Amino acid sequence: MKILVTGGAGFIGSHTVVELHQAGFEPVIIDNLYNSNHGVLEGIRKITGKDFPFYEMDCNDTEQVRELFRKEQFDGVIHFAAYKAVGESVEKPLNYYENNLISLLVLLRAAKEFNVKSFVFSSSCTVYGQPEHLPVTESTPRQPATSPYGNTKAIAEDIIRDHVHSKPGLKAISLRYFNPIGAHESALIGELPNGVPSNLVPFITQTAAGLRPSLTVFGSDYDTPDGTCVRDFIHVVDLAKAHVKALELLDQQTDQDYYDVFNVGTGEGYTVLQLISTFEEVSGVKLNYTIGPRRPGDVEKIYAQADKVNNVMKWRAEKSIAEALRDAWNWQKKITFEK
Ligand code: WQD
C-alpha cells in the first residue's frame, strides 16, 4: 500500500517512514523542508537502503497536491506537516491557523477527489489542557487550548471527524501524542530543532554536548513528587510504530465513516527532574541545570491512560525512558562531534 507521509522529513515523520518500510508499506514523502533538511532523507536511505520518492512541496499548494495525488494514487495519508512551536504560535497565530488548517483542507479535498481510503492525523495531548483527572482517557473532555498551536490540533480533529461522517469514503484516526523523545538507535535520524530548542530533551542533550551553558528547569513548585512538571515521555520509534498500527486498523474497518481518536503514550508520568537524573545515568554526564520560574502555559501534569491504544489498536510502548535518552544522546553526539 502506497502511503503519503506529509512532513516525512521531520522528527516523527522520518521515523515513521522507516517503520512503514519495515512493515511493507510504500512511503512517499512530501516536505517543504521548513523545519528539516535533505540530510534527514539521507539518514532514512542509510537505514532502509531505499530512496523513497520525495517531493519538496508545500501542502497548502492545492494544484501541486492534486497533481501529486493524481500521479501517485495513494492508498492512505499520514499527515504530520504542521507548525508546532507552542510559543511561536502565540506570537504568530494567523500563520499557525493558516498553515496548519489550510494544508489539512487541501489534503482532505485531494483525498476525496482521488479516492484515498485512509487518513492518520498527528494530533496532540495538548488538546486536553490541564486535565482534572489523571491519567487522561480519550473521553476526557478537551479543554480550551492553551495555545493557538494546540487549538489548530483540536480544530483539525473536528474537521476530520465531520468530513469522515459526511461519508466521503475516507476512514480516519487521530493520534494524540504525548511527549515524543529519543532518536533512531542507528543515530542516523533524530530530532533537529531549529535554533534554540523549546522542548526539554533536545535542550538537555545540547547542554550536555556543551552547546548551551545550562538548562533551566521551568518551575519546581508544582503539586508533583519533586515539584517539577509531569509528562508522559514516549520513544519516537514506538510512536512511529503506532502509525503503522493505525493504518492496519483502518484497513480492517468496514464502516465507511469510521473515525476514532487514540492516546499514544506509555501510560506513565515522569517529572522533569526524574528525566534529568535518568539522562545523567545513561549518559554519564552531570547535567548543568538551574531551577527557574514556571513557563507560562505549561500544564502541571499529564500522562495517558493507554488502554484503548493497547487493546483496540494492538500497540503498546516497548522502549523505556532510559533507551530514549540513550538514543537521544547518541544522536546529539553524532551531529555535534562527527562532522
Ligand atoms: C516538557 C516539560 C517544561 C524545556 C509541547 C507541546 C506538545 C508537543 C511537545 C509538539 C515542561 C519543561 C522544557 C526547558 C524545562 N508539541 N522544560 N526546560 O510543553 O510538554 O509539550 O511540546 O510536538 O504538543 O504541547 O513539551 O518539552 O516543551 O516541555 O523545564 O528548557 O519540560 O516546563 O514541563 P510540552 P516540552
Short mmCIF file of C-alpha atoms and ligand atoms in Angstrom, two decimals:
data_model
loop_
_atom_site.label_atom_id
_atom_site.label_comp_id
_atom_site.label_asym_id
_atom_site.label_seq_id
_atom_site.Cartn_x
_atom_site.Cartn_y
_atom_site.Cartn_z
CA MET A 1 0.00 0.00 0.00
CA LYS A 2 1.30 3.41 -1.03
CA ILE A 3 1.20 5.96 1.79
CA LEU A 4 1.74 9.70 1.53
CA VAL A 5 3.72 10.96 4.53
CA THR A 6 3.41 14.75 4.78
CA GLY A 7 6.23 16.23 6.83
CA GLY A 8 8.06 12.97 6.22
CA ALA A 9 11.46 14.65 6.63
CA GLY A 10 10.52 15.82 10.12
CA PHE A 11 11.27 14.28 13.51
CA ILE A 12 8.31 11.91 13.86
CA GLY A 13 7.69 11.72 10.12
CA SER A 14 11.17 10.40 9.29
CA HIS A 15 10.99 7.71 11.96
CA THR A 16 7.55 6.74 10.65
CA VAL A 17 8.83 6.43 7.06
CA VAL A 18 11.38 3.89 8.33
CA GLU A 19 8.75 1.86 10.21
CA LEU A 20 6.33 1.97 7.25
CA HIS A 21 9.03 0.50 5.03
CA GLN A 22 9.87 -2.16 7.62
CA ALA A 23 6.17 -3.11 7.72
CA GLY A 24 5.95 -3.47 3.94
CA PHE A 25 4.26 -0.19 3.06
CA GLU A 26 5.46 2.12 0.26
CA PRO A 27 6.01 5.59 1.76
CA VAL A 28 6.12 8.73 -0.41
CA ILE A 29 7.47 11.83 1.33
CA ILE A 30 6.42 15.42 0.89
CA ASP A 31 8.04 18.14 2.93
CA ASN A 32 8.74 21.85 2.36
CA LEU A 33 11.92 21.48 4.47
CA TYR A 34 10.85 24.48 6.57
CA ASN A 35 11.88 22.59 9.69
CA SER A 36 14.10 19.89 8.20
CA ASN A 37 16.77 19.22 5.56
CA HIS A 38 17.97 16.76 2.91
CA GLY A 39 20.30 15.14 5.46
CA VAL A 40 17.25 13.50 7.04
CA LEU A 41 16.41 11.86 3.71
CA GLU A 42 19.99 10.59 3.54
CA GLY A 43 19.63 9.14 7.03
CA ILE A 44 16.42 7.34 6.02
CA ARG A 45 18.21 5.97 2.96
CA LYS A 46 21.12 4.69 5.04
CA ILE A 47 18.78 2.93 7.48
CA THR A 48 16.47 1.38 4.89
CA GLY A 49 18.73 1.12 1.83
CA LYS A 50 15.91 2.75 -0.14
CA ASP A 51 15.49 6.12 -1.85
CA PHE A 52 11.80 6.81 -1.26
CA PRO A 53 10.06 9.25 -3.63
CA PHE A 54 10.46 12.74 -2.19
CA TYR A 55 8.69 15.89 -3.34
CA GLU A 56 9.82 19.22 -1.90
CA MET A 57 6.49 20.98 -1.77
CA ASP A 58 4.01 22.71 0.49
CA CYS A 59 0.76 21.00 1.50
CA ASN A 60 -1.00 24.34 1.12
CA ASP A 61 -0.43 24.33 -2.65
CA THR A 62 -3.68 22.88 -3.95
CA GLU A 63 -2.58 22.36 -7.56
CA GLN A 64 0.73 20.71 -6.62
CA VAL A 65 -1.05 18.45 -4.11
CA ARG A 66 -3.76 17.45 -6.63
CA GLU A 67 -1.11 16.71 -9.24
CA LEU A 68 0.75 14.52 -6.76
CA PHE A 69 -2.39 12.58 -5.78
CA ARG A 70 -3.26 12.10 -9.46
CA LYS A 71 0.24 10.80 -10.22
CA GLU A 72 0.83 8.59 -7.18
CA GLN A 73 -2.68 7.21 -6.48
CA PHE A 74 -2.20 6.89 -2.71
CA ASP A 75 -3.95 4.27 -0.59
CA GLY A 76 -3.50 6.31 2.56
CA VAL A 77 -2.14 9.53 4.05
CA ILE A 78 -0.30 10.20 7.31
CA HIS A 79 -0.39 13.93 7.93
CA PHE A 80 2.44 15.30 10.08
CA ALA A 81 3.24 18.56 8.28
CA ALA A 82 2.38 21.49 10.57
CA TYR A 83 3.97 24.30 12.52
CA LYS A 84 4.44 23.04 16.07
CA ALA A 85 6.18 25.59 18.27
CA VAL A 86 3.82 26.44 21.12
CA GLY A 87 5.44 29.79 21.97
CA GLU A 88 5.72 30.89 18.33
CA SER A 89 2.05 30.12 17.80
CA VAL A 90 1.17 32.69 20.48
CA GLU A 91 3.23 35.34 18.64
CA LYS A 92 2.00 34.42 15.12
CA PRO A 93 -1.48 32.87 15.44
CA LEU A 94 -2.61 33.68 11.89
CA ASN A 95 0.43 31.85 10.45
CA TYR A 96 -0.47 28.79 12.55
CA TYR A 97 -4.18 28.75 11.70
CA GLU A 98 -3.48 29.31 8.01
CA ASN A 99 -0.65 26.78 7.65
CA ASN A 100 -2.00 24.03 9.87
CA LEU A 101 -5.64 24.19 8.79
CA ILE A 102 -5.46 25.12 5.10
CA SER A 103 -2.99 22.29 4.49
CA LEU A 104 -5.43 19.87 6.13
CA LEU A 105 -8.33 21.05 3.96
CA VAL A 106 -6.22 20.77 0.81
CA LEU A 107 -5.24 17.20 1.69
CA LEU A 108 -8.78 16.12 2.62
CA ARG A 109 -10.18 17.51 -0.65
CA ALA A 110 -7.45 15.79 -2.68
CA ALA A 111 -8.04 12.54 -0.77
CA LYS A 112 -11.73 12.70 -1.68
CA GLU A 113 -11.08 13.55 -5.33
CA PHE A 114 -8.63 10.69 -5.76
CA ASN A 115 -10.41 8.07 -3.64
CA VAL A 116 -7.88 7.72 -0.83
CA LYS A 117 -9.25 5.35 1.81
CA SER A 118 -7.24 6.03 4.99
CA PHE A 119 -6.08 9.13 6.83
CA VAL A 120 -3.99 9.24 10.02
CA PHE A 121 -3.65 12.62 11.71
CA SER A 122 -0.89 13.81 14.03
CA SER A 123 -2.71 15.30 16.99
CA SER A 124 -1.53 16.07 20.49
CA CYS A 125 -2.36 15.65 24.18
CA THR A 126 -2.27 19.43 24.29
CA VAL A 127 -5.98 19.27 23.40
CA TYR A 128 -6.61 18.14 26.99
CA GLY A 129 -5.14 21.29 28.50
CA GLN A 130 -4.72 20.68 32.26
CA PRO A 131 -6.99 17.67 32.82
CA GLU A 132 -8.90 17.50 36.11
CA HIS A 133 -8.33 13.76 36.43
CA LEU A 134 -5.32 11.63 35.54
CA PRO A 135 -4.49 9.56 33.62
CA VAL A 136 -6.35 11.09 30.67
CA THR A 137 -8.56 8.85 28.57
CA GLU A 138 -9.89 9.63 25.09
CA SER A 139 -13.21 10.58 26.68
CA THR A 140 -11.53 13.12 28.95
CA PRO A 141 -13.14 16.39 27.88
CA ARG A 142 -10.92 18.58 25.72
CA GLN A 143 -10.09 21.85 27.43
CA PRO A 144 -9.87 25.26 25.76
CA ALA A 145 -6.49 25.19 24.06
CA THR A 146 -3.60 26.77 25.92
CA SER A 147 -2.07 27.97 22.64
CA PRO A 148 -3.05 28.62 19.00
CA TYR A 149 -0.88 25.60 18.14
CA GLY A 150 -2.98 23.39 20.42
CA ASN A 151 -6.16 24.94 19.04
CA THR A 152 -5.18 24.03 15.47
CA LYS A 153 -4.91 20.40 16.62
CA ALA A 154 -8.35 20.46 18.25
CA ILE A 155 -9.99 22.18 15.26
CA ALA A 156 -8.26 19.80 12.86
CA GLU A 157 -9.66 16.79 14.73
CA ASP A 158 -13.16 18.23 14.40
CA ILE A 159 -12.69 18.96 10.68
CA ILE A 160 -11.57 15.37 10.04
CA ARG A 161 -14.40 13.89 12.16
CA ASP A 162 -17.09 15.96 10.42
CA HIS A 163 -15.65 15.26 6.98
CA VAL A 164 -15.49 11.47 7.57
CA HIS A 165 -19.05 11.47 8.92
CA SER A 166 -20.21 13.02 5.63
CA LYS A 167 -19.21 9.67 4.11
CA PRO A 168 -16.64 10.73 1.50
CA GLY A 169 -15.33 7.17 1.52
CA LEU A 170 -12.46 8.06 3.85
CA LYS A 171 -11.75 6.44 7.23
CA ALA A 172 -9.57 8.33 9.71
CA ILE A 173 -7.78 8.15 13.04
CA SER A 174 -6.36 10.99 15.13
CA LEU A 175 -3.38 10.05 17.27
CA ARG A 176 -2.95 12.26 20.33
CA TYR A 177 0.79 12.17 21.03
CA PHE A 178 2.18 12.78 24.46
CA ASN A 179 5.84 13.82 24.60
CA PRO A 180 7.91 12.25 21.81
CA ILE A 181 11.62 11.89 22.69
CA GLY A 182 14.67 9.97 21.53
CA ALA A 183 16.05 9.03 18.13
CA HIS A 184 16.61 6.00 15.91
CA GLU A 185 19.07 3.56 17.53
CA SER A 186 21.35 3.94 14.48
CA ALA A 187 21.81 7.66 15.32
CA LEU A 188 21.21 8.32 11.60
CA ILE A 189 17.97 10.24 12.21
CA GLY A 190 16.71 12.16 15.22
CA GLU A 191 15.33 15.47 16.41
CA LEU A 192 16.72 18.55 14.61
CA PRO A 193 15.28 21.60 16.37
CA ASN A 194 15.74 24.89 14.54
CA GLY A 195 17.56 27.44 16.73
CA VAL A 196 17.05 27.35 20.49
CA PRO A 197 15.08 24.20 21.36
CA SER A 198 11.78 24.81 23.13
CA ASN A 199 11.38 21.11 24.00
CA LEU A 200 13.07 19.59 27.04
CA VAL A 201 15.11 16.69 25.68
CA PRO A 202 16.93 18.47 22.83
CA PHE A 203 17.76 21.23 25.31
CA ILE A 204 19.16 18.61 27.71
CA THR A 205 21.30 16.93 25.03
CA GLN A 206 22.58 20.24 23.65
CA THR A 207 23.53 21.33 27.17
CA ALA A 208 25.28 18.01 27.80
CA ALA A 209 27.15 18.44 24.49
CA GLY A 210 28.37 21.86 25.60
CA LEU A 211 26.29 23.76 23.03
CA ARG A 212 24.32 25.51 25.81
CA PRO A 213 25.75 26.67 29.14
CA SER A 214 22.92 25.23 31.20
CA LEU A 215 19.32 24.05 31.23
CA THR A 216 16.65 25.98 33.10
CA VAL A 217 14.03 23.79 34.75
CA PHE A 218 10.80 25.77 34.47
CA GLY A 219 9.38 25.65 37.97
CA SER A 220 9.79 23.36 40.97
CA ASP A 221 6.76 24.42 42.99
CA TYR A 222 4.14 22.28 41.27
CA ASP A 223 1.99 19.76 43.13
CA THR A 224 4.09 16.80 41.96
CA PRO A 225 6.54 14.35 43.65
CA ASP A 226 9.53 16.68 43.29
CA GLY A 227 7.77 19.92 42.38
CA THR A 228 8.59 19.75 38.64
CA CYS A 229 6.09 19.08 35.87
CA VAL A 230 4.98 15.54 34.99
CA ARG A 231 4.86 14.32 31.39
CA ASP A 232 4.34 11.04 29.51
CA PHE A 233 7.56 10.70 27.53
CA ILE A 234 7.33 8.24 24.63
CA HIS A 235 10.15 6.94 22.42
CA VAL A 236 9.76 8.34 18.90
CA VAL A 237 10.26 4.85 17.38
CA ASP A 238 7.39 3.47 19.48
CA LEU A 239 5.32 6.43 18.34
CA ALA A 240 6.27 5.78 14.70
CA LYS A 241 5.12 2.16 15.03
CA ALA A 242 1.75 3.37 16.32
CA HIS A 243 1.16 4.99 12.90
CA VAL A 244 1.68 1.64 11.16
CA LYS A 245 -0.80 0.05 13.55
CA ALA A 246 -3.28 2.85 12.88
CA LEU A 247 -3.12 2.21 9.11
CA GLU A 248 -3.60 -1.51 9.70
CA LEU A 249 -6.60 -0.83 11.95
CA LEU A 250 -8.14 1.48 9.35
CA ASP A 251 -7.67 -1.17 6.68
CA GLN A 252 -9.70 -3.61 8.79
CA GLN A 253 -12.63 -1.22 9.26
CA THR A 254 -15.79 -1.95 7.26
CA ASP A 255 -17.70 1.17 8.42
CA GLN A 256 -17.15 3.71 5.65
CA ASP A 257 -17.47 6.54 8.16
CA TYR A 258 -15.04 5.16 10.72
CA TYR A 259 -13.32 7.87 12.74
CA ASP A 260 -11.62 7.40 16.09
CA VAL A 261 -9.12 9.01 18.44
CA PHE A 262 -6.30 7.31 20.37
CA ASN A 263 -3.99 8.50 23.12
CA VAL A 264 -0.49 7.41 22.20
CA GLY A 265 1.55 7.40 25.38
CA THR A 266 3.29 4.99 27.72
CA GLY A 267 0.70 5.43 30.47
CA GLU A 268 3.39 6.52 32.93
CA GLY A 269 4.29 10.01 34.11
CA TYR A 270 7.83 11.17 34.84
CA THR A 271 8.87 14.51 36.32
CA VAL A 272 11.38 16.78 34.63
CA LEU A 273 13.92 16.11 37.39
CA GLN A 274 13.40 12.34 37.09
CA LEU A 275 14.10 12.64 33.37
CA ILE A 276 17.24 14.66 34.05
CA SER A 277 18.58 12.12 36.53
CA THR A 278 17.83 9.26 34.12
CA PHE A 279 19.73 11.18 31.43
CA GLU A 280 22.72 11.58 33.75
CA GLU A 281 22.69 7.84 34.47
CA VAL A 282 22.57 6.74 30.82
CA SER A 283 24.99 9.39 29.52
CA GLY A 284 27.44 9.54 32.41
CA VAL A 285 27.24 13.33 32.02
CA LYS A 286 26.49 15.55 35.01
CA LEU A 287 23.95 17.98 33.59
CA ASN A 288 24.34 21.66 34.37
CA TYR A 289 20.87 23.00 35.24
CA THR A 290 19.21 25.61 37.40
CA ILE A 291 15.66 25.90 38.69
CA GLY A 292 13.88 28.90 37.18
CA PRO A 293 10.36 30.31 37.19
CA ARG A 294 7.41 28.46 35.71
CA ARG A 295 6.92 28.72 31.94
CA PRO A 296 3.54 30.38 31.19
CA GLY A 297 1.07 27.97 29.62
CA ASP A 298 2.73 24.83 30.96
CA VAL A 299 0.44 22.07 32.09
CA GLU A 300 1.36 20.88 35.62
CA LYS A 301 0.98 17.18 34.97
CA ILE A 302 -0.40 14.97 32.24
CA TYR A 303 0.02 11.35 31.25
CA ALA A 304 -2.07 8.94 29.21
CA GLN A 305 -4.30 6.07 30.02
CA ALA A 306 -3.16 3.84 27.14
CA ASP A 307 -5.73 1.03 27.47
CA LYS A 308 -7.56 1.91 24.25
CA VAL A 309 -4.48 2.04 22.02
CA ASN A 310 -3.17 -1.13 23.70
CA ASN A 311 -6.39 -3.13 23.33
CA VAL A 312 -8.05 -1.74 20.19
CA MET A 313 -5.07 -0.75 18.06
CA LYS A 314 -2.90 -3.57 19.44
CA TRP A 315 0.00 -1.19 20.05
CA ARG A 316 2.00 -0.78 23.24
CA ALA A 317 5.06 1.34 24.08
CA GLU A 318 8.02 -1.02 24.32
CA LYS A 319 11.05 1.23 24.83
CA SER A 320 12.00 2.75 28.16
CA ILE A 321 12.77 6.33 29.05
CA ALA A 322 16.40 5.27 29.55
CA GLU A 323 16.56 3.85 26.00
CA ALA A 324 15.01 7.02 24.59
CA LEU A 325 17.52 9.22 26.41
CA ARG A 326 20.42 6.98 25.37
CA ASP A 327 19.30 7.22 21.74
CA ALA A 328 18.79 10.99 22.01
CA TRP A 329 22.28 11.38 23.47
CA ASN A 330 23.89 9.15 20.77
CA TRP A 331 22.15 11.26 18.12
CA GLN A 332 23.31 14.53 19.70
CA LYS A 333 26.91 13.28 19.88
CA LYS A 334 26.72 12.16 16.25
CA ILE A 335 25.50 15.54 14.90
CA THR A 336 27.76 17.56 17.20
CA PHE A 337 31.08 15.75 17.15
CA GLU A 338 31.09 13.67 13.98
CA LYS A 339 31.16 16.14 11.11
C1 WQD B 1 8.17 19.42 28.77
C2 WQD B 1 8.44 19.84 30.20
C3 WQD B 1 8.57 22.20 30.56
C4 WQD B 1 12.19 22.96 28.29
C5 WQD B 1 4.82 20.58 23.86
C6 WQD B 1 3.51 20.58 23.10
C7 WQD B 1 3.22 19.19 22.59
C8 WQD B 1 4.35 18.77 21.72
C9 WQD B 1 5.63 18.75 22.58
C10 WQD B 1 4.99 19.41 19.53
C11 WQD B 1 7.61 21.04 30.62
C12 WQD B 1 9.90 21.53 30.86
C13 WQD B 1 11.11 22.32 28.87
C14 WQD B 1 13.19 23.54 29.11
C15 WQD B 1 12.00 22.79 31.04
N1 WQD B 1 4.42 19.70 20.65
N2 WQD B 1 11.03 22.23 30.22
N3 WQD B 1 13.06 23.42 30.47
O1 WQD B 1 5.39 21.65 26.59
O2 WQD B 1 5.06 19.24 27.42
O3 WQD B 1 4.68 19.78 25.00
O4 WQD B 1 5.86 20.07 23.07
O5 WQD B 1 5.39 18.38 19.12
O6 WQD B 1 2.02 19.23 21.83
O7 WQD B 1 2.47 20.96 23.97
O8 WQD B 1 6.98 19.79 25.91
O9 WQD B 1 9.41 19.51 26.02
O10 WQD B 1 8.46 21.87 25.84
O11 WQD B 1 8.26 20.60 27.96
O12 WQD B 1 11.90 22.70 32.28
O13 WQD B 1 14.19 24.14 28.64
O14 WQD B 1 9.81 20.24 30.30
O15 WQD B 1 8.29 23.19 31.55
O16 WQD B 1 7.23 20.86 31.97
P1 WQD B 1 5.49 20.18 26.34
P2 WQD B 1 8.35 20.47 26.37
#
